CSV table of C-alpha atoms in Angstrom, one decimal:
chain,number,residue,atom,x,y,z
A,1,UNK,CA,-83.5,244.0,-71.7
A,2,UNK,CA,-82.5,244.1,-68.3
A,3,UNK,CA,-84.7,245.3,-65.2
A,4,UNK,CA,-82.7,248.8,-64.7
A,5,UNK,CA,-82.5,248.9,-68.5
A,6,UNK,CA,-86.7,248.9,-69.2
A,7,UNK,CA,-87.2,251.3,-66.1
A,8,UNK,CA,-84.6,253.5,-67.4
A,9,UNK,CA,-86.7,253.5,-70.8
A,10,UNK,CA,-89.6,254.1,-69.3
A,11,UNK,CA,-88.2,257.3,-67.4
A,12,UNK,CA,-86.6,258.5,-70.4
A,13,UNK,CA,-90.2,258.2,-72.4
A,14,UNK,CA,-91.9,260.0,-69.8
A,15,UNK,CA,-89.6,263.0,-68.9
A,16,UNK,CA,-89.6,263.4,-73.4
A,17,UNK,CA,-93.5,264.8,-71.9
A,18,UNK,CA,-92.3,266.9,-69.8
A,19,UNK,CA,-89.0,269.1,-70.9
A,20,UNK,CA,-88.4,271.0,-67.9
A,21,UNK,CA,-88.5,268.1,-65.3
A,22,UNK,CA,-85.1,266.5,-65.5
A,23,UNK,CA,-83.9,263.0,-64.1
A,24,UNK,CA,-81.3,263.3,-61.3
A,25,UNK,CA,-80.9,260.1,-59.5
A,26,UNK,CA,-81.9,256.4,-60.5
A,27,UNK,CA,-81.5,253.3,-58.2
A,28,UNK,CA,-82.1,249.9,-57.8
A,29,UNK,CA,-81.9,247.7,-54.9
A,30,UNK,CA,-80.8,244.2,-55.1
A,31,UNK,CA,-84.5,244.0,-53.5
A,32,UNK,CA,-85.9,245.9,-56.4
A,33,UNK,CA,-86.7,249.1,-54.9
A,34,UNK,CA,-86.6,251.9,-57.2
A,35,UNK,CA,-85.9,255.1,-56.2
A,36,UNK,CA,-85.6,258.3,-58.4
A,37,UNK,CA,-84.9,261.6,-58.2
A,38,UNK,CA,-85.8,264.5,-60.1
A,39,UNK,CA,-85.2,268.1,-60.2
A,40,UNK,CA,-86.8,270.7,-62.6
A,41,UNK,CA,-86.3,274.1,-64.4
A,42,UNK,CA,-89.0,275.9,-62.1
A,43,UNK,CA,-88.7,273.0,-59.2
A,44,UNK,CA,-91.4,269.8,-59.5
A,45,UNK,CA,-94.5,269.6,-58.9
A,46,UNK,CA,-96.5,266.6,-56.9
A,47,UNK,CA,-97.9,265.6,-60.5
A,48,UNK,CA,-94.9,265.7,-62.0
A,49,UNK,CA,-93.7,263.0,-59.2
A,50,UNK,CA,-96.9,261.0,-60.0
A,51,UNK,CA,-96.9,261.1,-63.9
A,52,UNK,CA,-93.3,259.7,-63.8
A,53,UNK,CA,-94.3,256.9,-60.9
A,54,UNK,CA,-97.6,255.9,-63.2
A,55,UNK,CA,-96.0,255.6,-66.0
A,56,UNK,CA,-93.4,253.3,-64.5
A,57,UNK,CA,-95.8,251.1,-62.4
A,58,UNK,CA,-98.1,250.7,-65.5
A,59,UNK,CA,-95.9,249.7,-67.8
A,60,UNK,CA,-93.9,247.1,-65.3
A,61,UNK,CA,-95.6,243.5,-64.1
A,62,UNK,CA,-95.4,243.0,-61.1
A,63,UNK,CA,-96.1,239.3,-61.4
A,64,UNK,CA,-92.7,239.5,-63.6
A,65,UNK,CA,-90.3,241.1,-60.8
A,66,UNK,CA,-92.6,242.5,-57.6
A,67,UNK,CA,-90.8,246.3,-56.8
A,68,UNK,CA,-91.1,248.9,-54.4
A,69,UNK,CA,-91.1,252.3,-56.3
A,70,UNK,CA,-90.1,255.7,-54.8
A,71,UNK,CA,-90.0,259.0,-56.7
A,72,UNK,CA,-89.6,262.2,-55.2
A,73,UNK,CA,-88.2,265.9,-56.4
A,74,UNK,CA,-84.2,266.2,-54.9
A,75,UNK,CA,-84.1,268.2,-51.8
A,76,UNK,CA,-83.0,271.7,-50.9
A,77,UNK,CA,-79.9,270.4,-49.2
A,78,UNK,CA,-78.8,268.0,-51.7
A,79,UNK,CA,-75.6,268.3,-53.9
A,80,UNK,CA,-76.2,269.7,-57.6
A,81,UNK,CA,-74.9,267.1,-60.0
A,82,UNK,CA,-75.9,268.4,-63.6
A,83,UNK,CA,-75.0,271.6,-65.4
A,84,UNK,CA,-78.8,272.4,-65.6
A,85,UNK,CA,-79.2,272.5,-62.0
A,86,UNK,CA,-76.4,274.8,-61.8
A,87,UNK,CA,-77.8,277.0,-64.6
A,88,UNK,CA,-81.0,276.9,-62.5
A,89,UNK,CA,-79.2,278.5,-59.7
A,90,UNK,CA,-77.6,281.3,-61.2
A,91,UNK,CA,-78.1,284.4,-58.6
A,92,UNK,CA,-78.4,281.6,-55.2
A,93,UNK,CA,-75.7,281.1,-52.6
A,94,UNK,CA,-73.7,278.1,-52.9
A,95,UNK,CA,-71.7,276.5,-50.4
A,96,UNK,CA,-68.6,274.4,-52.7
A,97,UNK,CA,-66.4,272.4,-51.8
A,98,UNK,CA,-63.1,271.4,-54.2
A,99,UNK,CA,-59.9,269.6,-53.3
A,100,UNK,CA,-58.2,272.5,-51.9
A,101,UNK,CA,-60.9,274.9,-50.2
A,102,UNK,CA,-64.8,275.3,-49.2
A,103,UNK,CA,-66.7,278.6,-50.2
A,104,UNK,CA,-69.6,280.2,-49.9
A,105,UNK,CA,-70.6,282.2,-52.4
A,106,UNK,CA,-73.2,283.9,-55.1
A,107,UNK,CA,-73.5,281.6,-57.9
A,108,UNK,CA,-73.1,284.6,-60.9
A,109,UNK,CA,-72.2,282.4,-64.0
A,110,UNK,CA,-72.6,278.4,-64.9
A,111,UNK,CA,-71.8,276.9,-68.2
A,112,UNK,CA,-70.5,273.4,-69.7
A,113,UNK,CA,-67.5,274.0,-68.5
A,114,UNK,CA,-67.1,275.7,-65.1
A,115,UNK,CA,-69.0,277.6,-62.7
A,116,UNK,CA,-67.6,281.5,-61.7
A,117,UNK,CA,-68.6,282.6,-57.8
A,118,UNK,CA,-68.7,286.3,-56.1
A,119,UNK,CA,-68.7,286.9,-52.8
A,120,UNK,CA,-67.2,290.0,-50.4
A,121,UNK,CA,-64.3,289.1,-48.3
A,122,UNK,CA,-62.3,291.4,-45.9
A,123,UNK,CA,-58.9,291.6,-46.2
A,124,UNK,CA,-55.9,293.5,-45.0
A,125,UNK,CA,-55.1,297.4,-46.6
A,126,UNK,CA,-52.6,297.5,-49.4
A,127,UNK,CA,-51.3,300.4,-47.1
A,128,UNK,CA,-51.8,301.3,-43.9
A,129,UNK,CA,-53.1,299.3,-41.0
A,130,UNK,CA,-56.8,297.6,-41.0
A,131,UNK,CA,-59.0,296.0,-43.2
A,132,UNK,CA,-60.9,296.5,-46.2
A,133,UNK,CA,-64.0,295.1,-47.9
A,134,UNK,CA,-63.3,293.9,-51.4
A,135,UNK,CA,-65.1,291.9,-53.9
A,136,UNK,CA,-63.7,288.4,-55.2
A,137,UNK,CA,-64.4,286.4,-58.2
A,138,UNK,CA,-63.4,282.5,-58.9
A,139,UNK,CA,-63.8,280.4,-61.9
A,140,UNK,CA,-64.4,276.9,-60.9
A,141,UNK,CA,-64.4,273.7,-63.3
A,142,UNK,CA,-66.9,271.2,-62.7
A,143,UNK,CA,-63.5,268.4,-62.2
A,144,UNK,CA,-62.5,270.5,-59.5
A,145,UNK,CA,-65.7,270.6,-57.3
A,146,UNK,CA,-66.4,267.9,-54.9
A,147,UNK,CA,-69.7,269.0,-54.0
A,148,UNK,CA,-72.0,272.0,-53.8
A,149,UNK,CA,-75.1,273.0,-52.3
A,150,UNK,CA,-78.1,275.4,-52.5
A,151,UNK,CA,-77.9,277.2,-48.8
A,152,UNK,CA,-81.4,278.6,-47.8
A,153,UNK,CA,-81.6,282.0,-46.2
A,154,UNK,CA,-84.6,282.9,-44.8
């Protein structure tokens, strides 16, 4: 078994402890620092972050491979990358990005397949001179989005 392969076991075993906390991002160096990311249902707590790093320093030797080890919840700004995290943001403000166009946007529906956004847009009058408010829907595949993010309004 292969360095990445037994700490990928090891975060598997502990996140089966702890269903809502999910595994976003794994690395490792060619130095062997090990970095992970995690996101969670209802966010992730501190001792979330240090169950998960104990139960991968204490089952590792260090006099077998030294490592640095890092884990730390994903940030606010970072791009969602799994269907759950989209789930999890049902009702936020997303600003998405696809091949063709970026939007900013209420996140009203996420499933396996796609996402759907709503957001108001002003637009010219079917008749008559001006502009009107109206409200617009898109349905989104995951294939098409290059990258979306939480935005934070205070």
């Amino acid at each position: 078994m292969t360095f990445k392969e037994k700490v990928n076991t090891l975060i598997t075993e502990a996140l089966l402890e702890k269903p809502s906390v999910f595994l976003i991002d794994l690395s490792i160096s060619d130095s062997f620092k090990i970095s992970v990311g995690l996101d969670g249902d209802n966010g992730v707590a501190l001792q979330d972050c240090i169950d998960i790093s104990r139960a991968i320093e204490n089952n590792l030797d260090r006099e077998e491979q030294d490592f640095s080890l890092e884990v730390a919840s994903v940030g606010v700004g970072s791009p969602l990358k799994l269907t759950r995290q989209y789930i999890k943001n049902i009702g936020r403000t997303l600003i998405v990005t696809t091949n063709t166009e970026k939007i900013e946007a209420e996140l009203v529906e996420a499933n396996d397949v796609f996402i759907i956004l709503s957001w108001k847009a002003r637009e010219p009058k079917k008749v008559g001179k001006g502009k009107e408010t109206v409200q617009k829907e898109q349905q989104i595949p995951y294939t098409e989005i290059k990258e979306a993010i939480v935005t934070v309004t205070f």
